[in-house]
Coordinates of C-alpha atoms and ligand atoms in Angstrom, one line a residue:
M1379 CA 95.9 136.2 82.8
R1380 CA 92.9 135.3 80.6
S1381 CA 89.6 137.0 81.5
A1382 CA 86.9 134.7 83.0
K1383 CA 84.7 135.1 79.9
D1384 CA 87.4 133.8 77.6
F1385 CA 88.7 131.0 79.8
F1386 CA 86.6 128.2 78.3
R1387 CA 86.9 129.4 74.7
P1388 CA 89.0 127.2 72.3
L1389 CA 92.4 128.7 71.7
A1390 CA 92.3 127.9 68.0
V1391 CA 89.5 128.0 65.4
G1392 CA 88.1 124.5 65.1
A1393 CA 89.7 123.2 68.3
P1394 CA 87.4 121.2 70.7
T1395 CA 85.7 123.2 73.5
P1396 CA 87.6 123.0 76.8
L1397 CA 86.0 121.0 79.6
T1398 CA 84.5 123.0 82.5
E1399 CA 85.1 120.0 84.8
I1400 CA 87.9 117.5 84.9
P1401 CA 86.4 114.0 84.9
A1402 CA 87.3 112.0 88.1
R1403 CA 88.5 108.9 86.2
P1404 CA 90.2 106.4 88.4
S1405 CA 94.0 106.7 88.2
R1406 CA 95.4 104.9 91.2
A1407 CA 98.5 103.8 89.3
I1408 CA 100.1 105.7 86.4
H1409 CA 102.3 102.9 85.1
F1410 CA 105.4 104.1 83.3
F1411 CA 106.9 102.1 80.4
D1412 CA 109.6 102.9 77.9
P1413 CA 108.0 102.5 74.4
S1414 CA 111.5 101.9 72.9
N1415 CA 112.1 98.9 75.1
E1416 CA 110.8 95.9 73.3
K1417 CA 110.4 93.8 76.5
M1418 CA 108.4 96.5 78.2
A1419 CA 106.4 97.3 75.1
A1420 CA 105.5 93.6 74.7
K1421 CA 103.9 93.6 78.2
V1422 CA 101.6 96.6 77.5
P1423 CA 98.7 94.7 75.8
Q1424 CA 98.4 92.3 78.7
M1425 CA 98.5 95.2 81.2
V1426 CA 95.4 96.9 79.6
G1427 CA 92.5 96.4 82.0
T1428 CA 94.7 95.7 85.0
V1429 CA 96.0 99.2 85.6
D1430 CA 94.1 102.5 85.5
V1431 CA 96.7 104.4 83.4
L1432 CA 99.5 103.3 81.1
L1433 CA 102.0 106.1 80.4
G1434 CA 104.5 106.0 77.5
N1435 CA 107.5 107.8 78.9
L1436 CA 109.5 109.9 76.4
E1437 CA 111.5 112.0 78.9
D1438 CA 114.1 111.1 81.5
A1439 CA 115.0 107.4 81.8
I1440 CA 114.9 107.2 78.0
K1441 CA 118.3 107.3 76.4
A1442 CA 119.0 110.3 74.1
D1443 CA 119.6 107.8 71.3
N1444 CA 116.2 106.2 71.8
K1445 CA 114.1 109.4 71.9
V1446 CA 112.7 109.0 68.4
A1447 CA 112.2 105.2 68.8
A1448 CA 110.3 105.8 72.0
R1449 CA 108.0 108.4 70.3
E1450 CA 107.4 106.1 67.3
G1451 CA 107.0 103.1 69.6
L1452 CA 104.3 104.9 71.5
V1453 CA 102.4 105.6 68.2
T1454 CA 102.6 102.0 67.2
I1455 CA 101.4 100.8 70.6
A1456 CA 98.5 103.3 70.8
Q1457 CA 97.3 102.4 67.3
G1458 CA 97.6 98.7 67.8
T1459 CA 96.4 98.1 71.3
D1460 CA 92.6 97.5 71.8
G1461 CA 91.0 99.1 74.9
L1462 CA 93.8 101.5 75.5
G1463 CA 93.0 105.2 75.8
G1464 CA 90.0 107.4 74.9
P1465 CA 87.1 108.5 77.0
Q1466 CA 85.4 105.0 77.3
A1467 CA 88.6 103.0 77.9
K1468 CA 89.1 101.3 81.3
T1469 CA 92.9 101.9 81.0
Q1470 CA 93.8 105.5 80.0
L1471 CA 96.7 106.3 77.8
W1472 CA 99.0 109.1 79.0
T1473 CA 102.4 110.2 77.8
R1474 CA 105.2 112.2 79.4
I1475 CA 106.8 114.4 76.7
N1476 CA 110.3 115.8 76.9
A1477 CA 111.0 119.1 78.7
L1478 CA 109.9 122.1 76.8
D1479 CA 113.5 123.4 76.4
S1480 CA 114.7 120.1 75.0
P1481 CA 115.4 119.3 71.4
W1482 CA 112.5 116.8 71.4
A1483 CA 109.4 118.4 72.9
L1484 CA 108.1 120.0 69.8
D1485 CA 108.4 116.9 67.7
D1486 CA 106.8 114.9 70.5
L1487 CA 103.6 117.0 70.3
T1488 CA 103.5 117.5 66.6
T1489 CA 103.9 113.7 66.0
L1490 CA 101.6 112.4 68.8
V1491 CA 98.6 114.6 68.4
P1492 CA 97.9 113.9 64.7
A1493 CA 98.8 110.2 65.0
I1494 CA 97.1 109.2 68.3
G1495 CA 95.4 112.3 69.7
D1496 CA 92.1 110.5 69.8
R1497 CA 93.6 107.9 72.1
L1498 CA 95.7 110.2 74.3
D1499 CA 93.9 111.2 77.5
V1500 CA 96.6 113.2 79.3
I1501 CA 100.0 114.7 78.4
M1502 CA 102.3 115.0 81.3
V1503 CA 104.7 118.0 81.0
P1504 CA 107.9 117.8 83.0
K1505 CA 109.8 120.5 84.8
V1506 CA 106.9 123.1 84.6
Q1507 CA 108.1 126.4 85.9
G1508 CA 105.1 128.6 85.7
A1509 CA 101.8 129.4 83.9
E1510 CA 103.7 130.4 80.8
D1511 CA 104.8 126.7 80.2
I1512 CA 101.2 125.5 80.4
Q1513 CA 99.9 128.3 78.2
Y1514 CA 102.4 127.5 75.5
V1515 CA 101.3 123.8 75.5
D1516 CA 97.7 124.9 75.7
R1517 CA 97.8 127.0 72.5
L1518 CA 99.9 124.5 70.6
L1519 CA 97.6 121.6 71.5
A1520 CA 94.6 123.6 70.4
Q1521 CA 96.2 124.3 67.0
L1522 CA 97.2 120.6 66.6
E1523 CA 93.8 119.3 67.7
A1524 CA 92.0 121.6 65.2
K1525 CA 94.3 120.4 62.4
A1526 CA 93.7 116.8 63.4
G1527 CA 89.9 117.3 63.7
L1528 CA 89.8 116.0 67.3
D1529 CA 86.5 116.4 69.1
R1530 CA 87.8 116.2 72.7
P1531 CA 90.5 118.2 74.3
I1532 CA 93.7 116.4 75.5
L1533 CA 94.3 117.2 79.1
V1534 CA 97.6 118.4 80.6
H1535 CA 99.3 117.3 83.8
A1536 CA 102.3 119.2 85.3
I1537 CA 105.2 117.6 87.2
L1538 CA 106.6 119.8 90.0
E1539 CA 110.3 119.5 89.7
T1540 CA 111.7 122.9 90.5
A1541 CA 111.6 125.4 93.3
R1542 CA 110.1 127.9 90.8
G1543 CA 107.4 125.5 89.8
M1544 CA 106.5 125.0 93.5
V1545 CA 106.4 128.7 94.2
N1546 CA 104.1 129.2 91.2
I1547 CA 102.0 126.2 92.0
E1548 CA 98.6 127.9 92.2
E1549 CA 99.0 129.8 88.9
I1550 CA 100.2 126.5 87.2
C1551 CA 97.0 124.7 88.3
G1552 CA 94.8 127.6 87.1
A1553 CA 96.7 128.3 83.9
S1554 CA 94.3 126.4 81.6
P1555 CA 91.0 124.4 81.6
R1556 CA 93.1 121.5 80.3
M1557 CA 94.9 121.2 83.7
Q1558 CA 94.1 117.7 84.9
G1559 CA 96.6 117.4 87.8
L1560 CA 100.0 117.6 89.4
S1561 CA 102.7 115.0 90.3
L1562 CA 105.7 115.3 92.5
G1563 CA 109.0 115.0 90.8
P1564 CA 111.1 114.3 93.9
A1565 CA 114.5 113.7 92.2
D1566 CA 114.6 116.8 90.1
L1567 CA 113.0 118.9 92.8
A1568 CA 115.5 117.7 95.4
A1569 CA 118.4 118.6 93.0
D1570 CA 116.9 122.0 92.2
R1571 CA 116.3 122.8 95.8
R1572 CA 119.8 121.7 96.6
M1573 CA 118.5 119.1 99.1
K1574 CA 121.2 116.7 100.2
T1575 CA 119.5 113.5 99.2
T1576 CA 120.5 111.0 96.5
R1577 CA 117.2 109.0 96.1
V1578 CA 114.1 109.0 93.9
G1579 CA 111.4 109.7 96.4
G1580 CA 110.9 108.2 99.8
G1581 CA 112.3 109.2 103.1
H1582 CA 115.8 109.6 104.6
P1583 CA 117.1 108.2 107.8
G1584 CA 118.8 111.4 108.7
Y1585 CA 115.6 113.5 108.6
L1586 CA 114.3 112.8 112.0
V1587 CA 113.2 114.1 115.4
R1588 CA 114.6 112.6 118.7
Q1589 CA 112.8 112.0 122.0
D1590 CA 113.6 114.5 124.7
P1591 CA 116.6 113.7 126.9
P1592 CA 116.2 112.5 130.5
V1593 CA 116.6 115.3 133.0
N1594 CA 118.7 115.0 136.2
D1595 CA 117.8 116.1 139.7
L1596 CA 119.0 119.6 139.0
G1597 CA 116.7 119.8 135.9
I1598 CA 119.6 119.6 133.5
S1599 CA 119.4 117.4 130.4
E1600 CA 121.5 114.3 130.4
V1601 CA 122.7 113.9 126.8
D1602 CA 122.0 110.3 125.9
A1603 CA 122.5 109.3 122.3
N1604 CA 120.4 106.2 122.7
R1605 CA 117.0 107.9 122.6
T1606 CA 114.2 106.9 120.3
T1607 CA 114.2 108.7 117.0
Y1608 CA 111.3 109.1 114.6
Q1609 CA 112.0 109.4 110.9
Q1610 CA 110.0 112.2 109.3
D1611 CA 108.5 112.6 105.9
L1612 CA 110.7 114.7 103.7
W1613 CA 107.8 115.3 101.3
H1614 CA 105.0 116.3 103.7
Y1615 CA 105.1 120.0 102.9
T1616 CA 105.4 119.6 99.2
I1617 CA 102.5 117.1 99.0
A1618 CA 100.3 119.1 101.3
R1619 CA 100.9 122.2 99.1
M1620 CA 100.1 120.2 96.0
V1621 CA 96.9 118.9 97.5
D1622 CA 95.6 122.4 98.4
A1623 CA 96.5 123.9 95.0
C1624 CA 94.8 121.0 93.2
A1625 CA 91.7 121.0 95.4
M1626 CA 91.3 124.8 95.0
H1627 CA 91.3 124.4 91.2
G1628 CA 89.3 121.2 90.9
I1629 CA 92.2 119.1 89.6
Y1630 CA 94.0 116.0 91.0
P1631 CA 97.2 115.5 93.0
Y1632 CA 99.4 112.4 92.6
Y1633 CA 102.5 111.3 94.6
G1634 CA 105.1 110.4 92.0
P1635 CA 107.9 107.8 91.7
F1636 CA 109.3 105.6 94.5
G1637 CA 112.7 104.5 93.2
D1638 CA 113.5 101.7 95.7
I1639 CA 111.7 99.1 93.7
A1640 CA 112.8 96.3 96.1
D1641 CA 111.5 98.0 99.2
V1642 CA 107.8 97.3 98.6
V1643 CA 107.0 98.0 102.3
A1644 CA 108.3 101.6 102.4
C1645 CA 106.8 102.2 99.0
E1646 CA 103.4 101.3 100.4
D1647 CA 104.0 103.6 103.4
Q1648 CA 104.9 106.5 101.1
F1649 CA 101.9 105.9 98.9
R1650 CA 99.6 105.7 101.9
N1651 CA 100.8 109.0 103.3
A1652 CA 100.0 110.6 100.0
F1653 CA 96.5 108.9 99.9
L1654 CA 95.7 110.0 103.4
L1655 CA 96.7 113.6 102.6
G1656 CA 94.5 113.8 99.6
C1657 CA 96.3 112.4 96.5
V1658 CA 94.2 110.3 94.1
G1659 CA 97.1 108.1 92.8
T1660 CA 100.8 107.6 92.3
W1661 CA 103.3 106.4 89.7
S1662 CA 104.3 102.8 89.2
L1663 CA 107.8 102.3 87.7
H1664 CA 107.8 98.5 87.9
P1665 CA 105.0 96.0 87.4
K1666 CA 105.1 95.1 91.1
Q1667 CA 104.2 98.6 92.2
I1668 CA 100.8 98.5 90.4
A1669 CA 99.2 96.2 92.9
I1670 CA 100.6 98.3 95.8
A1671 CA 99.1 101.5 94.3
N1672 CA 95.8 99.8 93.5
R1673 CA 95.6 98.6 97.1
V1674 CA 96.6 101.8 98.8
F1675 CA 94.5 104.2 96.6
S1676 CA 91.3 102.2 97.0
P1677 CA 89.4 102.9 100.2
S1678 CA 89.5 99.8 102.5
V1679 CA 86.4 97.8 103.1
E1680 CA 86.6 98.8 106.8
D1681 CA 86.6 102.5 105.9
I1682 CA 83.7 102.1 103.5
R1683 CA 81.8 100.1 106.2
H1684 CA 82.3 102.9 108.7
A1685 CA 81.6 105.7 106.1
R1686 CA 78.3 104.0 105.1
R1687 CA 77.2 103.7 108.7
V1688 CA 77.9 107.4 109.3
V1689 CA 75.9 108.3 106.2
A1690 CA 73.0 106.2 107.4
A1691 CA 73.2 107.5 110.9
M1692 CA 73.2 111.2 109.8
G1693 CA 69.9 111.0 108.0
D1694 CA 69.3 114.3 106.3
G1695 CA 73.0 115.2 106.8
T1696 CA 72.6 117.8 109.5
G1697 CA 73.0 117.8 113.3
A1698 CA 75.2 115.6 115.5
V1699 CA 74.9 112.0 116.5
M1700 CA 76.9 109.5 118.6
L1701 CA 78.3 106.4 116.8
D1702 CA 80.6 104.0 118.7
G1703 CA 81.2 106.6 121.3
K1704 CA 82.3 109.3 118.8
M1705 CA 80.6 112.4 117.6
E1706 CA 79.6 112.6 114.0
D1707 CA 78.3 115.7 112.3
D1708 CA 77.9 117.5 109.0
A1709 CA 81.7 117.7 108.5
S1710 CA 82.5 114.1 109.4
L1711 CA 79.7 113.1 107.0
K1712 CA 81.4 115.1 104.2
Q1713 CA 84.7 113.2 104.8
C1714 CA 82.8 109.9 104.7
L1715 CA 81.1 110.9 101.4
V1716 CA 84.5 111.5 99.8
L1717 CA 85.3 107.8 100.5
V1718 CA 81.9 106.5 99.5
E1719 CA 82.0 108.4 96.2
L1720 CA 85.6 107.2 95.5
A1721 CA 84.5 103.6 96.2
E1722 CA 81.6 104.0 93.7
Q1723 CA 84.0 105.3 91.0
L1724 CA 86.4 102.5 91.6
A1725 CA 83.8 99.8 91.8
A1726 CA 82.6 100.8 88.3
I1727 CA 85.9 99.7 86.8
D1728 CA 87.3 97.2 89.3
P1729 CA 85.0 94.0 89.6
E1730 CA 87.1 92.6 92.5
L1731 CA 86.7 95.8 94.5
K1732 CA 83.0 96.0 93.6
K1733 CA 82.5 92.5 95.0
Q1734 CA 84.2 93.5 98.3
Y1735 CA 82.1 96.7 98.7
D1736 CA 78.9 94.9 97.6
A1737 CA 79.4 92.3 100.3
L1738 CA 78.7 95.2 102.8
D1739 CA 75.2 95.7 101.4
G1740 CA 73.6 93.1 103.7
E1741 CA 75.2 94.5 106.9
E1742 CA 73.1 96.5 109.4
A1743 CA 74.0 100.1 109.7
Ligands
CQM3284 C1 113.5 100.1 87.2 C2 113.8 99.3 86.0 C3 115.0 99.8 85.3 C4 114.0 97.9 86.4 O1 114.0 97.1 85.3 P1 114.5 95.6 85.3 O2 114.5 95.0 83.9 O3 115.9 95.5 86.0 O4 113.5 94.9 86.2 P2 113.1 93.3 86.3 O5 112.5 93.1 87.7 O6 114.2 92.5 86.0 O7 111.9 93.2 85.2 C5 111.1 92.1 85.2 C6 110.4 92.1 83.9 O8 109.4 93.2 83.9 C7 109.7 94.1 82.8 N1 109.5 95.4 83.3 C8 110.3 96.1 84.1 N2 109.8 97.3 84.3 C9 108.7 97.4 83.5 C10 107.8 98.5 83.3 N3 107.9 99.7 83.9 N4 106.7 98.2 82.5 C11 106.6 97.0 81.8 N5 107.5 96.0 82.0 C12 108.5 96.2 82.9 C13 111.2 93.8 82.4 O9 111.4 94.2 81.0 C14 111.3 92.3 82.6 O10 110.7 91.6 81.5 P3 111.1 90.1 81.2 O11 110.5 89.3 82.3 O12 110.4 89.9 79.9 O13 112.6 90.0 81.1 C15 112.5 99.3 85.1 O14 111.5 98.8 85.8 C16 112.2 100.7 84.5 O15 113.0 101.2 83.7 N6 111.1 101.3 84.9 C17 110.7 102.6 84.5 C18 111.6 103.7 85.0 C19 111.1 105.0 84.6 O16 110.1 105.2 83.9 N7 111.7 106.1 85.2 C20 111.2 107.4 85.0 C21 110.2 107.8 85.9 S1 110.9 108.4 87.5 C22 111.4 110.0 87.1 O17 111.5 110.3 86.0 C23 111.9 110.9 88.2 C24 111.2 112.2 88.1 C25 109.8 112.3 88.4 O18 111.4 112.8 86.9 C26 111.9 113.1 89.2 O19 111.7 112.8 90.4 O20 112.5 114.1 88.8
MG3285 MG1 112.4 114.5 86.7

């Protein structure tokens, strides 16, 4: 563990000073593309400005034979695409490097940082097991940033994909001032936990609770298979744990992948559960998931209307008032302010959303 006085010191001479606060940049959809896939790569320039984050994936889903092509493709795309990546860009540029124990991770970092370090906002590290993985990347990035003369630290995002990573979640979040956030890796995590699922995220029809049975005159249950069942969320515990760990450390939780690309309805449900629990965004694997993520992770106009009314009704923010038959007080005001602040951040980059929220301005509180 680093002492508090050293925590915000650069880990290499000449490396940029770590940030004391992680900027709340909109990142509703982190859209994955394979930089070695010509068709996908060709779509990147037209996606800039339409999605909050474009992520060049180098890890799983990239064939072993294409690992070098993906890395080089990402460099070409980052260098040749205007408006992509960097602190002022509307669309951030992230990458997911290969796992730290793979033959590719070191070359990923030593190639990308000198070539496109000024464009790369966040590096996603897969299969993080504990603070030691983050600390390794932290020091190496500092050395590479110093060598490349970068003036801004590249942030780090961990994917939770192992039981050990989940158990060590708080120490992972607090391992470095570079830590930007966490994502759920449901497929690897399920395998590591030996869950009996075969999907990439989403629910399972077998994970359910069933309505109580009818009871006969003697008070004995009559077993009836045709009772209503309610499918439960397999990921509730994991997401809730991520949200707490991130909130405690001032970093951001994200859902992750939803592999049933065709099922846009269940995808939206899963994303919304994560939004309501505190996540700021999710992954998009296919272009059609971007609009779903943008919709779900932007507060609705109705929520903002209500939140603004509570803010207005609460005056100096203390005490209790009645609004529409409900009690509002300091704590409900704080919840409303979370939504109002998020709406302001999103309106600053999303003109369509800004128009919708601005239309509320004339309404009476
Ligand atoms: C699902 C797939 C195979 C369907 O790909 P497709 O070609 O069959 O789909 P399509 O509907 O036919 O595509 C229509 C058009 O969109 C393009 N397209 C399609 N996808 C994209 C994209 N992402 N970005 C940009 N363009 C895309 C595609 O090339 C095509 O272009 P065309 O009209 O010119 O022919 C494809 O979308 C894909 O490969 N997506 C990315 C998958 C990925 O990144 N997986 C890894 C993340 S999940 C994960 O790793 C798990 C985790 C966290 O580790 C753990 O839980 O453990
Ligand atoms: Mg994985």
